[in-house]
Structure formats: C-alpha cells, structure tokens
Short mmCIF file of C-alpha atoms in Angstrom, two decimals:
data_model
loop_
_atom_site.label_atom_id
_atom_site.label_comp_id
_atom_site.label_asym_id
_atom_site.label_seq_id
_atom_site.Cartn_x
_atom_site.Cartn_y
_atom_site.Cartn_z
CA MET A 1 75.80 62.91 87.33
CA ARG A 2 77.94 63.81 90.64
CA GLU A 3 76.85 65.89 93.09
CA ARG A 4 78.68 69.42 94.60
CA ALA A 5 79.54 71.15 97.55
CA GLY A 6 78.70 74.10 95.96
CA PRO A 7 80.06 77.25 94.47
CA GLY A 8 83.12 78.65 96.47
CA ALA A 9 83.56 78.07 99.89
CA ASP A 10 82.02 76.89 102.76
CA TRP A 11 82.74 75.74 106.67
CA ARG A 12 81.63 71.42 106.97
CA PRO A 13 82.43 69.67 110.40
CA LEU A 14 83.91 67.01 110.15
CA PRO A 15 82.94 64.32 112.91
CA LEU A 16 85.79 62.48 114.69
CA ALA A 17 85.44 58.45 116.32
CA ASP A 18 86.23 61.10 119.94
CA GLY A 19 82.66 62.80 119.75
CA GLN A 20 84.65 66.19 118.43
CA SER A 21 84.83 67.50 115.23
CA LEU A 22 87.08 69.40 113.12
CA ALA A 23 85.85 72.41 111.25
CA VAL A 24 86.67 71.88 107.54
CA ARG A 25 86.71 74.95 104.79
CA TRP A 26 85.79 73.43 101.36
CA VAL A 27 86.59 75.01 98.59
CA ARG A 28 85.79 73.94 95.09
CA ASP A 29 88.64 74.92 92.23
CA ALA A 30 88.21 74.79 89.07
CA ARG A 31 92.77 74.65 89.04
CA ALA A 32 92.75 71.27 91.36
CA ARG A 33 93.13 67.78 89.37
CA ARG A 34 92.70 66.41 92.27
CA LEU A 35 91.89 66.41 96.02
CA LYS A 36 93.69 67.97 98.51
CA LEU A 37 94.38 68.96 102.21
CA SER A 38 95.77 71.50 103.32
CA ILE A 39 96.19 73.37 106.94
CA ASN A 40 97.58 76.63 107.94
CA GLU A 41 97.12 79.26 110.80
CA ARG A 42 93.91 79.70 109.43
CA GLY A 43 92.25 76.23 109.98
CA ILE A 44 92.12 73.12 108.00
CA ARG A 45 91.22 73.45 104.15
CA LEU A 46 89.82 70.74 101.64
CA THR A 47 90.60 71.64 97.86
CA LEU A 48 88.57 69.80 95.14
CA PRO A 49 88.18 69.61 92.04
CA PRO A 50 84.91 70.98 90.11
CA ARG A 51 84.10 67.90 89.21
CA ALA A 52 84.85 66.05 92.48
CA SER A 53 81.64 64.70 94.44
CA GLU A 54 80.26 64.36 98.23
CA ARG A 55 80.75 60.89 98.68
CA SER A 56 84.57 60.92 97.59
CA ALA A 57 85.45 63.99 99.27
CA TRP A 58 84.12 62.37 102.60
CA ALA A 59 85.84 59.30 102.26
CA PHE A 60 88.43 61.34 101.00
CA LEU A 61 88.30 63.12 105.01
CA GLU A 62 87.57 59.97 107.12
CA ALA A 63 90.54 58.26 105.71
CA HIS A 64 92.89 61.80 106.81
CA ALA A 65 91.26 62.40 110.50
CA GLU A 66 93.98 61.68 112.61
CA TRP A 67 96.59 63.06 110.88
CA LEU A 68 94.53 66.46 110.40
CA GLN A 69 94.09 66.19 114.12
CA ARG A 70 97.87 64.93 114.64
CA GLN A 71 98.55 67.77 112.84
CA ARG A 72 96.61 70.89 114.22
CA ARG A 73 97.96 69.64 117.73
CA ASP A 74 102.00 69.27 116.99
CA LEU A 75 101.39 72.59 114.40
CA GLY A 76 99.94 74.66 116.48
CA VAL A 77 97.69 75.67 114.53
CA ASP A 78 94.52 75.80 116.35
CA PRO A 79 95.33 77.97 119.97
CA PRO A 80 92.52 78.00 122.67
CA PRO A 81 90.12 81.21 122.07
CA LEU A 82 91.90 84.44 123.66
CA ARG A 83 90.05 87.42 125.06
CA LEU A 84 91.97 90.98 125.31
CA ALA A 85 91.25 91.76 128.25
CA PRO A 86 93.22 92.90 131.72
CA ASP A 87 91.71 90.23 133.09
CA ALA A 88 92.36 87.56 130.56
CA LEU A 89 95.60 88.21 129.52
CA ASP A 90 98.89 88.99 131.37
CA ARG A 91 101.90 88.01 128.94
CA LEU A 92 103.01 88.86 125.22
CA PRO A 93 105.07 87.03 122.82
CA LEU A 94 107.62 90.09 122.02
CA TRP A 95 111.06 89.40 119.92
CA GLY A 96 110.91 85.42 121.38
CA VAL A 97 110.35 86.70 124.62
CA GLU A 98 106.98 86.12 127.07
CA LEU A 99 106.58 89.88 128.94
CA PRO A 100 104.52 89.97 131.63
CA LEU A 101 102.07 92.94 130.85
CA VAL A 102 100.74 94.74 132.84
CA TRP A 103 97.12 96.37 132.94
CA GLU A 104 96.91 100.01 133.70
CA GLU A 105 92.81 102.09 133.53
CA GLY A 106 93.85 105.61 132.25
CA ARG A 107 92.65 108.18 130.01
CA CYS A 108 93.97 107.31 126.82
CA CYS A 109 94.87 103.69 125.45
CA ARG A 110 97.85 102.53 124.73
CA LEU A 111 100.91 99.89 124.97
CA ARG A 112 104.04 100.22 125.94
CA GLN A 113 107.15 98.86 127.28
CA ASP A 114 108.53 99.40 130.59
CA GLY A 115 112.61 98.27 131.29
CA GLU A 116 111.16 93.89 131.29
CA GLN A 117 107.50 94.51 131.19
CA LEU A 118 105.04 95.89 128.90
CA VAL A 119 102.13 98.34 130.25
CA PHE A 120 99.17 98.36 128.27
CA SER A 121 96.81 101.67 129.16
CA TYR A 122 92.80 101.23 129.02
CA THR A 123 89.87 103.52 129.58
CA SER A 124 86.35 102.05 130.68
CA ARG A 125 84.84 102.58 126.13
CA SER A 126 87.88 100.64 125.49
CA THR A 127 86.76 97.90 122.86
CA GLY A 128 88.52 93.94 122.29
CA GLU A 129 88.68 95.62 118.25
CA ARG A 130 90.57 99.19 120.04
CA LEU A 131 93.34 97.08 121.88
CA ALA A 132 93.70 94.37 118.91
CA ALA A 133 94.19 98.22 116.94
CA MET A 134 96.89 98.73 119.96
CA LEU A 135 98.86 95.80 119.86
CA ARG A 136 98.75 95.88 115.84
CA ASP A 137 100.23 99.67 115.89
CA PHE A 138 103.02 98.92 118.88
CA LEU A 139 103.63 95.57 116.51
CA GLU A 140 104.55 97.55 114.07
CA ALA A 141 106.07 100.33 115.24
CA GLU A 142 108.63 97.42 116.48
CA GLY A 143 109.56 95.94 113.17
CA ARG A 144 109.95 99.36 111.99
CA ALA A 145 112.06 100.19 114.08
CA ARG A 146 113.90 97.03 113.87
CA ILE A 147 114.08 97.91 109.97
CA GLY A 148 115.39 101.27 110.73
CA ALA A 149 118.56 100.10 112.24
CA LEU A 150 119.40 97.09 110.78
CA LEU A 151 119.05 98.51 106.76
CA PRO A 152 122.41 100.85 107.00
CA ALA A 153 124.38 97.58 106.98
CA LEU A 154 122.48 95.72 104.42
CA LEU A 155 122.17 97.99 101.12
CA PRO A 156 125.24 98.57 99.90
CA GLY A 157 125.76 97.02 96.91
CA ILE A 158 121.56 96.85 97.04
CA PRO A 159 121.24 98.46 92.84
CA ARG A 160 118.52 100.15 94.02
CA PRO A 161 116.69 100.69 97.83
CA PRO A 162 112.89 99.41 98.84
CA THR A 163 110.43 101.89 98.09
CA ARG A 164 108.86 101.34 101.26
CA PHE A 165 107.82 98.19 103.78
CA ARG A 166 104.81 97.09 105.15
CA LEU A 167 104.38 95.25 107.88
CA ARG A 168 100.94 92.62 107.81
CA PRO A 169 99.40 89.18 108.99
CA MET A 170 100.77 87.24 105.80
CA SER A 171 98.95 84.13 105.41
CA SER A 172 101.59 81.38 104.15
CA LEU A 173 104.61 83.86 102.92
CA TRP A 174 106.90 85.64 105.05
CA GLY A 175 107.72 88.14 103.36
CA SER A 176 108.13 89.46 99.45
CA LEU A 177 108.91 92.00 97.27
CA ALA A 178 106.84 93.86 94.96
CA PRO A 179 107.92 94.72 90.85
CA GLY A 180 107.72 98.23 92.94
CA GLY A 181 110.22 97.37 95.13
CA GLU A 182 107.56 97.46 98.27
CA VAL A 183 108.74 94.96 100.63
CA SER A 184 106.13 92.94 102.62
CA LEU A 185 107.16 91.55 105.75
CA ASP A 186 104.81 89.17 107.86
CA LEU A 187 104.51 91.12 111.15
CA SER A 188 103.97 87.81 113.12
CA LEU A 189 107.98 87.66 113.07
CA VAL A 190 107.60 90.12 115.79
CA LEU A 191 107.09 88.01 117.96
CA ALA A 192 109.62 85.24 116.61
CA GLU A 193 113.85 85.79 118.08
CA PRO A 194 115.13 88.95 115.92
CA ALA A 195 117.10 86.55 113.60
CA CYS A 196 114.09 85.34 112.01
CA PHE A 197 112.79 89.20 111.27
CA ASP A 198 116.19 89.78 110.54
CA TYR A 199 116.61 87.21 108.28
CA VAL A 200 113.51 87.21 106.09
CA LEU A 201 114.48 91.25 105.90
CA VAL A 202 117.54 89.59 103.87
CA HIS A 203 115.73 87.81 102.31
CA GLU A 204 113.84 90.29 100.44
CA ILE A 205 116.65 92.94 100.27
CA CYS A 206 118.43 90.35 98.25
CA HIS A 207 115.44 90.40 95.94
CA LEU A 208 116.49 93.22 94.58
CA ILE A 209 120.04 91.76 93.07
CA VAL A 210 119.10 88.70 92.30
CA PRO A 211 115.12 88.26 92.19
CA ASN A 212 114.57 84.06 91.99
CA HIS A 213 116.29 81.56 94.03
CA SER A 214 119.20 80.58 92.04
CA PRO A 215 122.69 79.91 93.70
CA ALA A 216 123.41 83.65 92.76
CA PHE A 217 120.43 84.45 95.06
CA TRP A 218 121.81 82.55 98.43
CA HIS A 219 125.30 83.19 97.57
CA GLU A 220 123.96 87.35 98.20
CA VAL A 221 122.17 86.06 101.64
CA SER A 222 125.01 84.42 102.49
CA GLN A 223 126.91 87.06 102.17
CA ARG A 224 125.02 89.24 104.55
CA TYR A 225 123.32 86.47 107.06
CA PRO A 226 125.60 83.50 107.35
CA GLY A 227 123.52 81.87 109.35
CA TRP A 228 119.90 82.06 107.15
CA ARG A 229 119.64 78.04 106.94
CA ARG A 230 119.28 77.25 110.47
CA VAL A 231 116.50 80.50 110.93
CA ARG A 232 114.79 78.84 107.70
CA THR A 233 114.45 75.65 108.85
CA ARG A 234 113.03 77.15 112.53
CA LEU A 235 110.23 79.13 110.78
CA ARG A 236 109.78 75.71 108.93
CA GLN A 237 109.27 73.87 112.21
CA ASP A 238 107.40 76.98 113.87
CA GLY A 239 106.17 79.09 111.84
CA LEU A 240 102.33 78.27 111.03
CA ALA A 241 102.21 78.14 115.68
CA LEU A 242 103.40 81.85 115.12
CA LYS A 243 101.07 82.83 112.64
CA ALA A 244 98.91 81.48 114.96
CA ARG A 245 99.00 83.39 117.87
CA LEU A 246 99.32 86.42 115.94
CA ASN A 247 95.90 85.78 114.56
CA GLN A 248 95.19 84.97 118.01
CA LEU A 249 95.91 88.13 119.53
CA LEU A 250 94.26 90.34 116.75
CA ALA A 251 91.04 88.81 116.58
CA GLY A 252 90.37 91.39 119.95
#
C-alpha cells in the first residue's frame, strides 16, 4: 500500500546541499495525474496525485532542487522579511518609481503623496496591521483614480459598461471579468509602471466585447492599446516579483 502525505496541504522543508532548506507546500489533488511543481509569489507548491507515494515525491523534489533554487532567485519570489515601520522602510514603489518615504508622528494614521515623496503619518499606537491597511487603501485609491482617468476613452464601442471595479491582490491572474460585468484588477499593478495597469484594464474592458481570446478579441485590444505585446511580455518576466513585493508590503 502506498504512503500518503496526508489530507489537505502541509508545508515541509526540502533540505539543500548547502545546509539551507526550501519550504514546499504539499497539496493532494484528486484531479492530478502526475507530480507537478509550481512557484509563485506565495512560495513553492508540490501537487500530488491521490495515490502518489511520499518516496516518489521526495525523489521528485530532490531531482528539481537546483531548479527550484534558481527559479526562486531569478523570479524574486522570496524577498527578505519586511517590517512596515519608521525605522525599517524608507522607500515605496508607486507607478514604477521607488519614491522616498518620510515618516512623521501625528494624531492619525495616513499615507499621502507630497511632490516627489510619500509621507506616512502614524501614531504611537499604530500597529503593523494598521499601517498595512493604510497602504492598501492608498494603493487602491491610486488605482481607482487611474481607472477614472482612462475609462472615458475606453468606453466608446463597448456594448455595456462594467458594473463595478475591484482592486485586490490576486494570486496568479492580473485581472478578471465576472459574468455580471465586475472587473477585478491586481492591486500590485499600482506598483508597476502605468503601462502595465493600462494594458490589463484595456484587456478586461475588451472582454465585454469578445468574451474569449480569439483573434477578434486581440483586434479590439490592439485598437485601444497598440503596444500590448511589449507590456504583456514584461508582466510575464517580472510579474511574480511584483506580486511578491505587494505581499511583502501588506504583510505589515
């Protein structure tokens, strides 16, 4: 009888030759037909078929250990720990630029832009969670302001306008369109250069015309954003690091 890693998912260390280890999330999936490794901003995941043995899983991991190390380093999905606090952070990314961050103690908790710098007001009782919530609100407001500026030029020719916009951290997608017309955008796009945000917004808006990724859909995208291929390539290259940076900042 084959061994199992147990129900659900659990994190296990994969020892490396240099004495360090990689944390790997083991996930049993009834739909899986083979062992599969994936890596994203949340870490490393090993997907196992229901009847895969632990012995075969460990052998599979050991055979791919060097690849995992290289991927984690190259993709930047394992950033160092970050504390959102006055004595720990002096810059923040916004629209593709690392802006100086000035901390000031005051009567309320607030993040605002002042010229070429950001100013984070805090109180003696401000926790990391509270500061992270303020940062998230600030980034969401930035994204909504950009949507408001771009939308009038995008709506002509659209059969129906979006019903709602949501900006939130997304694990793998950059955006999505719900059947009811709600558009979701990854909040990490606010950290990237504006072209990335603009392309994903155009992409989702065009799905209101063509719901699939047929040539007709890409024709609509090209009409509204001719340089979409270059931006899509950049997101594919740097996207995981961008998502990881947002997770790092919002961890508080």
